[in-house]
Each structure stands twice: as structure tokens, then as C-alpha cells.
Coordinates of C-alpha atoms in Angstrom, one line a residue:
Chain X
M1 CA 21.7 230.5 141.5
A2 CA 23.3 232.4 144.3
K3 CA 20.2 231.9 146.5
E4 CA 20.3 228.2 146.0
E5 CA 23.9 228.0 147.1
E6 CA 23.0 229.6 150.4
V7 CA 20.7 226.8 151.3
E8 CA 21.7 225.7 154.7
I9 CA 22.5 222.0 155.1
V10 CA 21.0 220.9 158.3
R11 CA 22.4 217.7 159.6
I12 CA 20.1 215.8 161.8
V13 CA 22.0 214.4 164.7
T14 CA 20.1 211.9 166.8
D15 CA 20.4 211.6 170.5
E16 CA 21.9 208.2 170.0
E17 CA 24.7 209.6 167.9
K18 CA 25.4 212.3 170.5
T19 CA 25.8 209.8 173.3
F20 CA 28.0 207.7 171.0
A21 CA 30.2 210.6 170.2
K22 CA 30.5 211.6 173.8
N23 CA 31.6 208.2 174.9
F24 CA 33.7 207.4 171.9
N25 CA 37.2 206.4 172.5
I26 CA 39.2 204.8 169.7
N27 CA 40.9 202.5 172.0
D28 CA 37.6 200.9 173.0
L29 CA 37.0 199.7 169.5
P30 CA 37.1 195.9 169.5
D31 CA 38.5 195.5 166.0
I32 CA 41.5 197.8 166.1
P33 CA 43.9 195.8 163.9
T34 CA 46.3 194.1 166.3
G35 CA 48.1 192.1 163.7
L36 CA 48.8 192.2 160.0
P37 CA 45.9 192.0 157.6
P38 CA 45.6 188.4 156.5
H39 CA 47.0 188.8 153.0
L40 CA 50.2 190.4 154.4
E41 CA 50.4 187.8 157.1
L42 CA 50.3 185.1 154.4
Q43 CA 53.0 186.8 152.4
R44 CA 55.2 187.1 155.5
T45 CA 54.9 183.6 156.8
R46 CA 54.2 181.4 153.8
V47 CA 55.7 180.6 150.5
V48 CA 52.7 180.1 148.2
C49 CA 53.2 177.5 145.5
K50 CA 51.3 178.3 142.3
N51 CA 51.2 175.8 139.6
D52 CA 53.9 177.6 137.5
A53 CA 56.1 179.0 140.3
P54 CA 56.3 179.7 144.0
I55 CA 55.6 183.3 145.1
H56 CA 56.5 185.3 148.2
T57 CA 59.7 183.2 148.6
S58 CA 61.8 185.8 150.3
S59 CA 61.5 186.6 154.0
V60 CA 60.8 190.1 155.2
V61 CA 63.7 190.8 157.5
Y62 CA 63.6 194.6 157.9
S63 CA 62.3 195.5 161.4
G64 CA 60.3 198.4 160.2
A65 CA 58.7 196.7 157.2
Y66 CA 55.2 196.9 158.6
N67 CA 55.5 200.2 160.5
A68 CA 52.8 201.7 158.3
V69 CA 50.2 199.3 159.6
G70 CA 51.6 199.6 163.2
V71 CA 53.2 196.2 163.4
D72 CA 56.7 195.7 164.7
N73 CA 58.5 193.1 162.5
S74 CA 61.6 192.8 164.7
V75 CA 62.5 189.6 166.5
K76 CA 63.2 190.4 170.1
L77 CA 65.1 187.8 172.0
E78 CA 62.2 187.4 174.4
N79 CA 59.8 186.7 171.6
F80 CA 62.2 184.3 170.0
S81 CA 62.8 182.4 173.3
E82 CA 59.0 182.1 173.7
N83 CA 58.3 180.9 170.2
F84 CA 61.3 178.7 169.4
K85 CA 60.6 175.0 169.5
V86 CA 62.4 171.8 168.6
N87 CA 60.7 168.5 168.1
V88 CA 62.8 165.4 167.4
I89 CA 60.9 163.4 164.8
S90 CA 63.0 160.3 164.3
S91 CA 66.4 158.9 164.8
S92 CA 67.7 155.8 163.0
E93 CA 68.4 152.6 164.8
D94 CA 72.1 153.0 164.6
G95 CA 71.7 156.6 165.9
M96 CA 73.5 158.1 162.9
D97 CA 70.6 159.7 161.1
M98 CA 68.2 162.1 162.8
E99 CA 65.3 164.3 161.7
F100 CA 64.0 167.1 163.8
D101 CA 61.7 170.2 163.4
M102 CA 63.0 173.6 164.2
I103 CA 60.1 176.0 164.6
G104 CA 60.3 179.8 164.9
I105 CA 63.7 180.5 163.5
N106 CA 64.8 182.5 160.4
A107 CA 66.3 180.8 157.4
A108 CA 69.4 182.9 157.7
I109 CA 70.3 181.2 161.0
A110 CA 69.0 177.8 160.1
N111 CA 71.2 178.0 157.0
A112 CA 74.2 179.0 159.1
F113 CA 73.8 175.8 161.1
R114 CA 73.6 173.7 157.9
R115 CA 76.7 175.3 156.4
I116 CA 78.7 174.8 159.6
L117 CA 77.6 171.2 159.8
L118 CA 78.8 170.6 156.2
A119 CA 82.0 172.6 156.1
E120 CA 83.2 173.8 159.5
L121 CA 82.9 170.9 161.9
P122 CA 86.1 168.9 162.4
S123 CA 86.4 165.2 161.9
M124 CA 89.3 162.7 161.3
A125 CA 90.3 161.6 157.9
I126 CA 93.2 159.9 156.3
E127 CA 95.6 162.5 154.9
K128 CA 98.9 160.8 154.4
V129 CA 99.4 157.3 152.9
F130 CA 102.8 155.6 153.0
V131 CA 102.8 152.9 150.3
A132 CA 105.3 150.2 150.9
N133 CA 104.1 147.9 148.1
N134 CA 101.3 148.3 145.7
T135 CA 101.1 145.9 142.7
S136 CA 97.3 146.2 142.3
L137 CA 95.7 147.8 139.4
V138 CA 94.7 150.8 141.5
Q139 CA 97.4 153.5 141.3
D140 CA 98.9 154.8 144.5
E141 CA 97.4 158.2 144.2
V142 CA 93.9 156.8 143.4
L143 CA 94.2 154.4 146.4
A144 CA 95.3 157.3 148.6
Q145 CA 92.3 159.4 147.5
R146 CA 89.9 156.5 148.1
L147 CA 91.4 155.9 151.6
G148 CA 91.0 159.6 152.4
L149 CA 87.2 159.4 151.9
V150 CA 86.8 156.5 154.3
P151 CA 84.9 157.8 157.4
I152 CA 86.6 157.1 160.6
A153 CA 84.7 156.6 163.9
A154 CA 86.8 158.6 166.2
D155 CA 85.7 161.6 168.3
P156 CA 87.6 164.6 166.8
R157 CA 87.3 166.5 170.0
L158 CA 89.9 164.3 171.5
F159 CA 92.5 165.3 168.9
D160 CA 94.5 168.4 168.1
Y161 CA 95.0 169.9 164.7
I162 CA 98.4 169.1 163.2
S163 CA 100.3 171.9 161.5
E164 CA 103.0 171.7 158.8
S165 CA 105.8 172.0 161.4
D166 CA 104.2 169.6 163.9
Q167 CA 105.6 166.1 164.6
P168 CA 102.9 163.5 164.2
N169 CA 102.1 162.3 167.8
E170 CA 99.5 160.5 169.7
K171 CA 97.4 163.7 170.1
N172 CA 97.1 164.5 166.5
T173 CA 97.4 161.4 164.4
I174 CA 95.7 158.0 164.0
V175 CA 97.7 155.4 162.2
F176 CA 96.2 152.5 160.3
K177 CA 98.0 149.7 158.5
L178 CA 96.7 147.7 155.6
H179 CA 98.3 144.6 154.3
A180 CA 96.3 142.5 151.8
R181 CA 97.6 139.9 149.4
C182 CA 95.9 137.7 146.9
E183 CA 97.8 134.4 146.6
R184 CA 98.3 132.8 143.3
G185 CA 95.6 130.3 142.4
E186 CA 93.1 132.1 144.5
P187 CA 90.1 134.0 143.2
R188 CA 90.1 137.8 143.1
L189 CA 90.2 139.4 146.5
K190 CA 88.1 142.3 147.6
V191 CA 90.0 144.6 150.0
L192 CA 87.5 146.2 152.4
T193 CA 87.9 148.8 155.0
E194 CA 87.8 146.1 157.7
E195 CA 91.4 145.4 156.7
L196 CA 92.5 148.8 158.0
I197 CA 94.1 147.9 161.3
W198 CA 94.5 150.6 163.9
L199 CA 98.1 151.0 165.3
P200 CA 97.7 152.6 168.7
N201 CA 101.5 152.7 169.1
G202 CA 102.0 154.8 165.9
S203 CA 103.8 154.0 162.7
E204 CA 105.6 150.7 162.4
M205 CA 107.5 151.9 159.3
V206 CA 111.2 152.4 160.0
K207 CA 112.7 155.5 158.4
E208 CA 115.5 154.4 156.2
S209 CA 117.9 157.2 156.7
G210 CA 119.9 157.8 159.8
E211 CA 120.6 154.6 161.7
S212 CA 119.3 155.4 165.2
T213 CA 121.3 154.0 168.1
S214 CA 118.5 154.2 170.6
S215 CA 116.4 151.2 171.4
K216 CA 113.4 152.5 169.5
P217 CA 113.9 152.7 165.8
K218 CA 112.9 156.0 164.1
T219 CA 109.5 155.8 162.5
F220 CA 107.2 158.3 160.7
T221 CA 105.4 159.2 164.0
S222 CA 106.7 160.0 167.4
F223 CA 104.1 158.7 169.9
S224 CA 105.2 159.2 173.5
R225 CA 102.5 156.9 174.8
S226 CA 100.1 154.4 173.2
Q227 CA 96.6 155.6 172.3
D228 CA 95.4 152.4 173.9
S229 CA 96.2 153.9 177.2
F230 CA 93.7 156.7 176.7
P231 CA 90.5 155.9 178.7
E232 CA 88.4 156.9 175.7
F233 CA 90.0 154.4 173.3
A234 CA 90.8 151.6 175.7
E235 CA 87.2 150.4 175.6
N236 CA 86.3 151.0 172.0
P237 CA 89.2 150.8 169.6
I238 CA 89.3 153.2 166.7
S239 CA 88.2 151.8 163.3
P240 CA 86.5 153.0 160.1
S241 CA 82.8 153.6 160.8
N242 CA 81.8 151.2 158.0
L243 CA 83.7 148.0 157.7
D244 CA 82.3 147.0 154.3
I245 CA 83.6 149.7 152.0
L246 CA 85.5 148.4 149.0
I247 CA 88.9 149.9 148.7
A248 CA 90.4 147.8 145.8
K249 CA 90.2 144.5 144.2
L250 CA 93.3 142.3 143.9
G251 CA 94.1 139.8 141.2
P252 CA 96.2 136.6 142.0
G253 CA 99.7 137.6 143.0
Q254 CA 98.8 141.2 143.7
E255 CA 99.5 142.9 147.0
I256 CA 98.9 146.1 148.8
E257 CA 100.9 147.1 151.9
L258 CA 100.6 150.6 153.3
E259 CA 100.2 152.8 156.3
A260 CA 97.6 155.5 156.5
H261 CA 97.8 158.5 158.8
A262 CA 94.5 160.2 159.7
V263 CA 94.5 163.7 161.0
K264 CA 91.9 166.3 162.1
G265 CA 90.5 168.8 159.6
I266 CA 87.4 170.5 158.4
G267 CA 85.1 170.1 155.4
K268 CA 86.1 173.5 154.0
T269 CA 89.6 172.2 153.3
H270 CA 88.5 168.9 151.8
A271 CA 85.1 167.2 151.7
K272 CA 86.6 164.1 153.3
W273 CA 86.6 165.9 156.6
S274 CA 82.9 166.7 156.5
P275 CA 81.4 164.8 159.5
V276 CA 78.0 164.5 157.7
G277 CA 77.0 162.7 154.6
T278 CA 74.4 165.4 154.2
A279 CA 72.7 167.9 156.4
W280 CA 69.7 169.6 154.9
Y281 CA 66.4 171.2 155.7
R282 CA 63.1 171.9 154.0
M283 CA 60.2 174.1 155.0
L284 CA 57.1 172.5 156.3
P285 CA 54.6 171.9 153.6
E286 CA 51.0 173.1 154.3
V287 CA 48.1 171.9 152.1
I288 CA 44.8 173.6 152.4
L289 CA 41.5 172.7 150.6
L290 CA 39.6 175.9 150.0
K291 CA 36.4 174.1 149.2
E292 CA 34.8 170.8 150.0
F293 CA 35.9 168.0 147.8
E294 CA 33.1 165.4 147.8
G295 CA 32.2 162.1 146.1
K296 CA 33.9 161.4 142.9
E297 CA 36.0 164.5 142.9
A298 CA 37.4 163.6 146.3
E299 CA 38.4 160.2 144.9
N300 CA 40.1 161.9 141.9
L301 CA 42.0 164.2 144.2
V302 CA 43.3 161.4 146.3
K303 CA 44.3 159.6 143.2
A304 CA 46.0 162.6 141.8
C305 CA 48.6 162.8 144.6
P306 CA 51.5 160.5 144.1
V307 CA 52.6 160.7 147.8
K308 CA 49.2 160.2 149.3
V309 CA 48.8 163.6 151.0
F310 CA 45.0 163.4 150.8
D311 CA 42.6 160.9 152.3
I312 CA 38.9 160.2 152.2
E313 CA 36.8 160.8 155.2
D314 CA 33.5 159.1 155.6
M315 CA 30.8 161.5 156.6
G316 CA 28.0 159.0 157.0
K317 CA 25.1 158.5 154.7
G318 CA 27.4 157.5 151.9
R319 CA 29.0 160.9 151.7
K320 CA 32.7 161.1 151.3
R321 CA 34.9 164.1 151.7
A322 CA 38.6 164.6 150.9
T323 CA 40.8 165.6 153.8
V324 CA 44.5 166.6 154.1
A325 CA 45.9 163.6 155.9
Q326 CA 49.6 163.9 155.6
P327 CA 50.8 167.4 154.6
R328 CA 54.3 166.6 155.7
K329 CA 54.6 164.2 152.8
C330 CA 53.9 166.8 150.2
T331 CA 56.9 167.2 147.8
L332 CA 55.3 170.1 146.0
C333 CA 55.2 168.2 142.8
R334 CA 52.1 170.2 142.0
E335 CA 50.5 167.2 140.4
C336 CA 47.2 168.3 142.0
L337 CA 47.5 171.7 140.3
R338 CA 48.3 170.4 136.9
E339 CA 45.7 171.3 134.3
E340 CA 46.2 168.2 132.2
F341 CA 45.9 165.7 134.9
G342 CA 45.8 162.1 133.7
V343 CA 47.6 162.9 130.5
P344 CA 51.0 161.2 130.7
I345 CA 54.0 163.4 130.3
V346 CA 55.6 160.9 128.0
K347 CA 52.9 160.3 125.4
P348 CA 52.2 156.6 124.7
K349 CA 52.9 155.4 121.2
V350 CA 49.4 154.0 120.7
K351 CA 46.9 156.7 120.8
P352 CA 44.2 155.8 123.3
V353 CA 40.6 156.1 122.3
K354 CA 39.4 159.3 123.9
D355 CA 36.1 159.7 125.6
E356 CA 35.5 163.4 124.8
G357 CA 32.8 164.1 127.3
K358 CA 34.6 162.6 130.2
D359 CA 37.8 164.3 129.3
K360 CA 36.2 167.7 129.3
E361 CA 34.6 167.0 132.6
T362 CA 37.9 166.3 134.3
Q363 CA 39.5 169.2 132.6
I364 CA 36.9 171.6 134.1
E365 CA 37.3 169.9 137.4
R366 CA 41.1 170.3 137.2
K367 CA 40.8 174.0 136.5
E368 CA 38.8 174.4 139.6
W369 CA 41.4 172.6 141.6
I370 CA 44.0 175.1 140.7
D371 CA 42.0 177.8 142.6
N372 CA 40.9 175.5 145.4
V373 CA 44.0 173.6 146.5
A374 CA 46.5 175.8 148.2
L375 CA 50.0 174.6 148.6
H376 CA 52.1 176.5 151.1
R377 CA 55.4 176.2 152.8
V378 CA 55.8 177.6 156.3
K379 CA 58.7 180.0 156.3
N380 CA 59.8 179.6 159.9
H381 CA 59.3 175.9 160.3
F382 CA 62.3 173.8 159.2
I383 CA 62.5 170.0 158.9
F384 CA 66.1 169.4 159.5
K385 CA 67.8 166.2 158.7
I386 CA 71.4 165.2 159.6
E387 CA 73.1 162.1 158.4
S388 CA 76.3 161.6 160.4
T389 CA 79.2 159.6 158.8
G390 CA 79.9 158.0 162.1
S391 CA 82.4 160.1 164.0
L392 CA 79.8 161.6 166.3
P393 CA 76.0 161.2 166.7
P394 CA 74.0 163.8 164.9
E395 CA 72.6 165.5 168.0
V396 CA 76.2 166.1 169.2
L397 CA 77.1 167.4 165.8
F398 CA 74.3 169.9 165.9
T399 CA 75.2 171.3 169.3
E400 CA 78.8 171.6 168.2
A401 CA 77.7 173.5 165.1
V402 CA 75.7 175.9 167.2
K403 CA 78.7 176.3 169.5
I404 CA 80.9 177.2 166.5
L405 CA 78.4 179.9 165.4
E406 CA 78.6 181.2 168.9
D407 CA 82.4 181.3 168.8
K408 CA 82.3 183.2 165.5
C409 CA 80.1 185.9 167.1
E410 CA 82.3 186.1 170.1
R411 CA 85.3 186.5 167.8
V412 CA 83.7 189.4 166.0
I413 CA 82.8 191.1 169.3
A414 CA 86.3 190.7 170.5
D415 CA 87.7 192.1 167.2
L416 CA 85.5 195.2 167.5
S417 CA 86.1 195.9 171.1
Chain I
M1 CA 88.5 195.9 160.8
E2 CA 86.4 199.0 160.5
H3 CA 86.3 201.4 157.6
G4 CA 84.4 204.5 158.6
S5 CA 84.7 208.3 158.7
F6 CA 86.1 210.3 161.6
T7 CA 83.2 212.7 161.7
N8 CA 80.2 210.3 161.4
N9 CA 80.5 207.0 163.1
S10 CA 76.9 206.0 162.3
H11 CA 77.9 204.8 158.9
A12 CA 80.7 202.2 158.6
S13 CA 81.9 199.1 156.8
F14 CA 83.5 196.3 158.5
T15 CA 85.8 193.6 157.1
L16 CA 85.7 190.2 158.8
A17 CA 88.6 188.0 157.8
E18 CA 88.1 184.2 157.5
E19 CA 84.3 184.5 157.4
D20 CA 81.8 183.8 154.7
H21 CA 78.0 183.7 154.1
T22 CA 77.6 181.5 157.2
L23 CA 78.2 184.3 159.6
A24 CA 77.6 187.3 157.4
N25 CA 74.1 186.4 156.4
A26 CA 73.1 185.6 159.9
V27 CA 74.6 188.9 161.2
R28 CA 72.9 190.8 158.4
F29 CA 69.6 189.3 159.5
M30 CA 70.2 190.3 163.1
L31 CA 71.2 193.8 162.0
N32 CA 68.0 194.2 160.0
Q33 CA 66.0 193.2 163.0
D34 CA 67.4 196.1 164.9
P35 CA 65.2 199.2 164.7
R36 CA 68.3 201.5 164.9
V37 CA 69.6 200.2 161.6
T38 CA 68.6 202.0 158.4
L39 CA 70.8 199.8 156.1
A40 CA 72.6 196.6 156.5
G41 CA 74.2 194.4 153.9
Y42 CA 77.2 192.3 153.2
S43 CA 79.3 191.3 150.2
I44 CA 82.2 189.0 149.4
P45 CA 84.5 191.1 147.3
H46 CA 85.9 188.1 145.4
P47 CA 85.3 184.4 145.7
S48 CA 89.0 183.7 146.2
L49 CA 89.3 186.2 149.1
D50 CA 88.6 184.7 152.5
R51 CA 86.7 187.6 153.9
V52 CA 83.4 189.5 153.9
N53 CA 82.5 193.2 154.0
I54 CA 79.6 194.2 156.2
R55 CA 78.0 197.6 155.7
V56 CA 76.0 199.1 158.6
Q57 CA 74.2 202.5 158.5
T58 CA 72.3 203.6 161.6
T59 CA 69.9 206.4 162.6
G60 CA 72.7 207.9 164.8
D61 CA 74.1 205.3 167.1
P62 CA 77.7 204.2 166.4
A63 CA 77.7 201.5 163.8
R64 CA 80.3 199.6 165.6
E65 CA 78.2 199.3 168.7
V66 CA 75.1 198.3 166.7
L67 CA 77.1 195.5 165.0
K68 CA 78.4 194.4 168.3
D69 CA 74.9 194.2 169.7
A70 CA 73.8 192.2 166.7
C71 CA 76.5 189.7 167.3
Q72 CA 75.7 189.6 171.0
E73 CA 72.0 189.0 170.2
L74 CA 72.9 186.2 167.8
M75 CA 75.1 184.6 170.4
L76 CA 72.3 184.6 172.9
M77 CA 69.9 183.2 170.4
N78 CA 72.3 180.4 169.7
R79 CA 72.6 179.7 173.3
H80 CA 68.9 179.4 173.6
V81 CA 68.7 177.2 170.5
R82 CA 71.2 174.8 172.0
S83 CA 69.4 174.5 175.4
V84 CA 66.1 173.9 173.7
F85 CA 67.6 171.4 171.3
D86 CA 69.3 169.5 174.1
K87 CA 66.1 169.3 176.1
A88 CA 64.2 168.1 173.1
V89 CA 66.7 165.4 172.4
A90 CA 66.7 164.2 176.0
E91 CA 62.9 164.1 176.0
F92 CA 62.9 162.1 172.8
K93 CA 65.4 159.6 174.2
V94 CA 63.4 159.1 177.3
E95 CA 60.2 158.6 175.2
Q96 CA 62.0 156.2 172.9
A97 CA 63.3 154.1 175.9
R98 CA 59.8 154.0 177.3
L99 CA 58.3 152.8 174.1
K100 CA 61.0 150.1 173.8
A101 CA 60.3 148.9 177.3
E102 CA 56.6 148.8 176.6
E103 CA 57.3 146.8 173.4
E104 CA 59.4 144.3 175.3
E105 CA 56.7 143.9 177.9
R106 CA 54.1 143.2 175.2
E107 CA 56.5 140.6 173.7
K108 CA 56.9 139.0 177.1
A109 CA 53.2 138.8 177.7
K110 CA 52.8 137.3 174.2
E111 CA 55.4 134.6 174.9
E112 CA 53.8 133.8 178.3
L113 CA 50.4 133.4 176.6
K114 CA 52.0 131.1 174.0
K115 CA 53.6 129.0 176.7
Q116 CA 50.4 128.7 178.5
R117 CA 48.5 127.7 175.4
E118 CA 51.2 125.1 174.5
Q119 CA 50.9 123.7 178.0
L120 CA 47.1 123.5 177.7
E121 CA 47.4 121.7 174.3
S122 CA 49.9 119.1 175.6
M123 CA 47.5 118.5 178.5
D124 CA 44.7 117.9 176.1
I125 CA 46.8 115.3 174.2
E126 CA 47.6 113.5 177.5
G127 CA 43.9 113.4 178.4
N128 CA 43.0 111.9 175.1

């Protein structure tokens, strides 16, 4: 036994190997991993939507998350500047809706923009309503609440905030009056927002108490000059942004007479001050076919998608292939991943006659689809949509939102220094 | 406001008044991107309180400076976002105006063609 152990193991080294070893330098290797392995890259950059639930939904934020594989996960400002892109996709004809792509930004920051747009951007809204006469069915407080929600087309940057102790003046208040009356014998009258008439000289309601001796009677506002005289409003008078919003309906003999004071505020205090109807984003959908879908199967796949993501490509010689034509349209309904495709979710009362063979065939086909249609969402590509209520165009709202986030940072820095 | 220890300034908590998830989550993200940070997180102690607590622990640098740097970085990022966005919007508007002009030109050409055709037709009738 002992003898056998001493058997010398002679390793034969060829000349080729020797020269290789001599010249070997690890840095010369062409396939030194320079990035993440593909499966980690997928987890990092994509949300993968399986047919029961999405996976890899969180973003990896820690800078050292991939240190073990030699990849730096931190976002440097230079990298960010290089990779960040904005594409404007569309803007509505009236310029109040806008859709754009933001590429190369993290959800934490995109979400900050969205939250600021909704809750921290100022706009003007009716805050005080002085009711002189209201014989309509709508109670004063309900009427006031409805008036508050009427969006007003006035640039909030031209106004100041009003505080509890402030006198309402031309820099912080917009005054509207509304006088509508339905005469007897007339049909019912709809009171629309077009009846809100801007009073550039301030309130016309005279305060009852304290007979003033001056030439100007005391009203609920103290304007030192007319808002008409501001160059911004001389050309385009202030009005509600939509003139066809129903405020109340009046029966014969009913009347509403009131004055409404709009002031500046933010959506955090009350949603009526939110300058956007909505502002939202979604991640870019990405649809990948992992095998060739041909012939009948391709047609089935096209049919399976309710939003027409897929299309058929003619390859010549009568061969047809499914392609991903409009991945942006994908709503992630996962209809293409459903095992029981074609079976209605609400079962029909009359049981259809089943063709067993065909059914089985589609079932097998469907099971294959689950593995071969990949639905992803790109984590750093945001499709942002802003719907302005009319005070400012959406592109201005967005830049203002970014500015507010900047101000917040500045404030923190100032606090800490 | 900073809550930290006198002996070790690499670990500290900060209270930001009148802030919420909007800023805190963005700052937390920026902090996590900093290789000097070992732990960063935030919490809102109670929904009715108008403030957030941010915790920063670093490998040795003063937490206060690291937080300040994160805010600075975020600010610069925002500035960049704004400039890129403004440029994209301006480009879009130019493009849109160009398309509109083209469309108008096409309409004009169409109208011209229609006029010519009508003229031709009327001439035919006269000839007959």
C-alpha cells in the first residue's frame, strides 16, 4: 500500500501551455465580466410580470449591492447627466394635457415630482363665499363647497398667500360675483360657471356696520388699485378655466346672489388647490417573444391581446410570424399568459358544445405561451402624464414642481449648516 | 435638527419639520447611493405629526456632512432634470409647429388643385 502512495504524479506540460502561462495576464482576458450577469441585470432593471404576480418589483438602491461581482451600483451625477432623457410624447390641443417619457431616473425622485404636482404646487381657488341671497334648493354650505372646486385660470405666481391677519387686497384675492335668477313662468335655469363674473376692483358688497364718511364705502376687500391695471390681466381677464360647469339649478322664482373670494393655496391643505386633475406615471411595458410564433399560433396570439400589442408579419411564402408591434399599449392584463384562454370569466348560461380535441390543443398551446411570452416593465423609464386644471400649462407645472424639490433640498442644507 | 452623540458623529438621526415622504424618500435614495453610507432610512413617527426622522450611519464621515452632500446632489440632479425637460419641451413645440405648417401647406396645395380642376370642368362645359 505504502509503495503505491509514493507513485509520483507526473504532469505533462506542453510547450504550448508553458508559453501561455508565461504570457498570461488576467487583464488580457476578453471576457472579464464588465457588467452584471444577465439574470441580475434583469432583476435590477426590470419588473417581471408572471401570470400570478409581478416579481423583482423593488429597486436596488444600495450603492454596494453588487460589490461582490465588482459592479458599482451608485448613481454618480455624471452618469445620471449622461443617461437622463426626456421625450415629449404628446400634448393635447388645448395644451392642458401632456404626456412625456422620463428615462434614467429612479422611482424615488419621479414619485417626489408626482407628489409635489398633486399636493404642493399652489393655485387659486375660491375660499370665501359671501351669500347675499340664496333661495335655491342648494344649501349655502353645499354651494360654497361646489364653488371652491371650480378651477380658476389665473397664474398663481402673480399672487401672494393670504394669512389670517392679512387684509384681502389686489395681490392676494380674486373676487367673483354671481347673480342668477329664474323668473316665474320660465323653465328651470342652469347656473353655470360662466356666470361667475370677475370683479377687478374687489368686493362690491358694502359692510353694514360703521358708516364710513369717506367717498369709498367699506367693502370686504381693500384693493388699492384695480387688477385690470396689471399688465398680466389687462389682456386676458381672469375667469374659471371651464365655463360649462354646473353649479346649481334654479326653479321659477329662485335666486342666487353671492360674492366669491379666491385665494392662493396648495393641494395639501385642500384638494381644490391642486393644480392638476391628475398627474401619474407608469413604467414602460416591454413585451418579448422568446420563441417564434408562426402560423395559426401567431394569429391566436394576436387575437388573445385585447389592446393589440402584437401584430402579424408576413415573411413571404405564406409564412406568418407574430411580432411585438406596440409594447407601449400593454396594460399588463396578462390575458396572453392566462391558461384558460378563450374561456369567458363570466360563464354563459347555455353551455356551449365543446370540441374536446381542439380545446386540448389550445390548452397545450397556452401553457407554452406562459413560458414564451415575457412581460416586463422597465424600472427607470417612466411614462409621465400631467393633466392641468387650467391655471398653468403642464410643462410649467412640472418645472415648478422640480423647483420646489430643489427649494426643499436647499432648506435642509441651510438647516444643517 | 440633529440627534446624535458627542463622541461619534458618524451615526445620527435628523428631524425635518414640515416634510414628508416626498423629500424623505428621495433623500434616502440619494443617501443609499453614497458609498460612505452604511445605513440610511426614514420614518414618520405619527401620521398626524408634520415631520420625518432620517437616520444616517456612515463608515466614519460625519453623518451631517453626508446628509448635506446627499441634498446637494439631489439639488444638482433636479437642476439637470429641469434643463433637459425644458429643452425637450422646446424641441417638441418646434417640431409641432413644423408639422402644422406642413399640414397647412398640403391643404393649400389640395385647394389649389381643386380650384384648377373646377376651372377645367367649367371650361369643358363652355366648350360643349
